[in-house]
C-alpha cells in the first residue's frame, strides 16, 4: 500500500513549444520551451516516488502516452525519448 497521489501531467507539443528561450548571449537561448518543460516534468517525476504519474501530450489532439503508473523509469523514458 502507498499513500501517494494520482497525478496526470499534460504536455503541449504544439509548434509554439519550439520557440527558443532567452536572448542574445544567454546560454539558455539554445533551449526551446519544450526542452525546458520536459526537464522540469522529469525533475518533478523523480521527486514523487510514492505517486502514480501519467503523461498526456497534445497539439491538435490529445494522446495518453503513459497511463497512471508507479513505474517512473518508463514514464521518464517516454517523456525524454531515445538517448
PDB file of C-alpha atoms in Angstrom, residues 2-4 9 18 29-30 35-36 39 41 43 45-46 53-54 57 61 66 70 74-75:
ATOM      1  CA  UNK A   2       1.035   3.562  -0.575  1.00  0.00           C
ATOM      2  CA  UNK A   3      -0.284   6.973   0.342  1.00  0.00           C
ATOM      3  CA  UNK A   4       0.680   8.630  -2.929  1.00  0.00           C
ATOM      4  CA  UNK A   9       0.999  15.587 -16.388  1.00  0.00           C
ATOM      5  CA  UNK A  18       9.785  25.028 -30.308  1.00  0.00           C
ATOM      6  CA  UNK A  29      18.921  30.696 -25.621  1.00  0.00           C
ATOM      7  CA  UNK A  30      19.855  27.290 -27.035  1.00  0.00           C
ATOM      8  CA  UNK A  35      13.308  21.277 -23.704  1.00  0.00           C
ATOM      9  CA  UNK A  36      12.834  23.267 -20.509  1.00  0.00           C
ATOM     10  CA  UNK A  39      13.332  18.822 -17.905  1.00  0.00           C
ATOM     11  CA  UNK A  41       8.497  17.476 -15.680  1.00  0.00           C
ATOM     12  CA  UNK A  43      12.566  16.529 -12.201  1.00  0.00           C
ATOM     13  CA  UNK A  45       8.511  12.857 -11.608  1.00  0.00           C
ATOM     14  CA  UNK A  46      11.785  11.973  -9.875  1.00  0.00           C
ATOM     15  CA  UNK A  53       2.037   9.619 -12.587  1.00  0.00           C
ATOM     16  CA  UNK A  54       0.532   9.630 -16.064  1.00  0.00           C
ATOM     17  CA  UNK A  57       0.515  15.108 -24.719  1.00  0.00           C
ATOM     18  CA  UNK A  61      -5.302  16.135 -30.490  1.00  0.00           C
ATOM     19  CA  UNK A  66       1.618   6.773 -20.206  1.00  0.00           C
ATOM     20  CA  UNK A  70       4.478   3.896 -10.315  1.00  0.00           C
ATOM     21  CA  UNK A  74       9.155   4.045 -18.075  1.00  0.00           C
ATOM     22  CA  UNK A  75       7.339   7.369 -17.783  1.00  0.00           C
TER      23      UNK A  75
END
